[in-house]
XYZ file of C-alpha atoms in Angstrom:
74
model
C 1.447 1.134 34.156
C -1.312 -0.647 32.258
C -2.261 -4.237 32.941
C -2.077 -7.000 30.350
C -5.904 -7.042 30.228
C -5.987 -3.325 29.408
C -3.405 -3.851 26.653
C -5.479 -6.539 24.958
C -8.656 -4.518 25.360
C -6.959 -1.532 23.726
C -5.791 -3.632 20.751
C -9.330 -4.978 20.317
C -10.709 -1.435 20.591
C -8.167 -0.201 18.040
C -9.188 -2.913 15.584
C -12.882 -2.169 16.167
C -12.221 1.452 15.191
C -10.486 0.642 11.886
C -12.427 0.755 8.626
C -12.499 -2.331 6.358
C -9.462 -2.734 4.086
C -7.275 -0.643 6.404
C -3.612 -1.305 5.486
C -1.654 -3.392 7.995
C 1.884 -4.703 7.445
C 1.933 -7.391 10.097
C 0.932 -8.315 13.620
C 2.346 -10.490 16.376
C 0.053 -13.012 18.056
C 1.296 -15.547 20.602
C 4.874 -14.570 19.701
C 4.455 -15.349 15.992
C 4.669 -12.611 13.350
C 2.041 -12.813 10.613
C 2.568 -10.753 7.448
C -0.730 -9.403 6.150
C -1.931 -6.825 3.627
C -4.944 -5.291 5.334
C -7.473 -5.567 8.131
C -10.931 -6.787 7.076
C -13.141 -6.683 10.165
C -13.495 -7.541 13.843
C -16.405 -9.679 15.024
C -17.241 -7.943 18.303
C -19.151 -10.970 19.608
C -16.403 -13.573 19.080
C -13.471 -11.109 19.204
C -12.083 -12.675 16.020
C -10.091 -10.310 13.810
C -9.982 -11.003 10.080
C -7.054 -9.940 7.901
C -6.145 -10.410 4.253
C -2.905 -12.320 4.183
C -0.162 -11.937 1.620
C -1.367 -13.542 -1.603
C -5.041 -13.177 -0.708
C -5.280 -15.770 2.058
C -7.624 -15.195 4.991
C -5.960 -14.845 8.409
C -8.172 -15.081 11.501
C -6.929 -14.435 15.032
C -8.506 -13.694 18.389
C -7.775 -10.005 18.999
C -6.770 -10.653 22.626
C -3.839 -12.751 21.377
C -2.377 -9.851 19.365
C 0.509 -8.160 21.149
C 1.525 -5.696 18.416
C 0.387 -4.394 15.039
C 2.478 -2.645 12.406
C 0.947 -0.216 9.959
C 2.703 0.733 6.682
C 4.541 4.025 6.894
C 4.365 4.042 10.680
């Protein structure tokens, strides 16, 4: 069984591997679901993940706080 640290590291690694403008439906961070349109980038130094929110807003979250991500068509 993986530890919580490994889970968060794997989510950060997943985000680091995605290209800019990769479609994402939503993610859950700290128990709150955030609807988004696509992933923008991950700042590897600060671990901040940037997403385009519905309507063009900018959503920024620390990748270690993300517990799940949903991709369209998945």
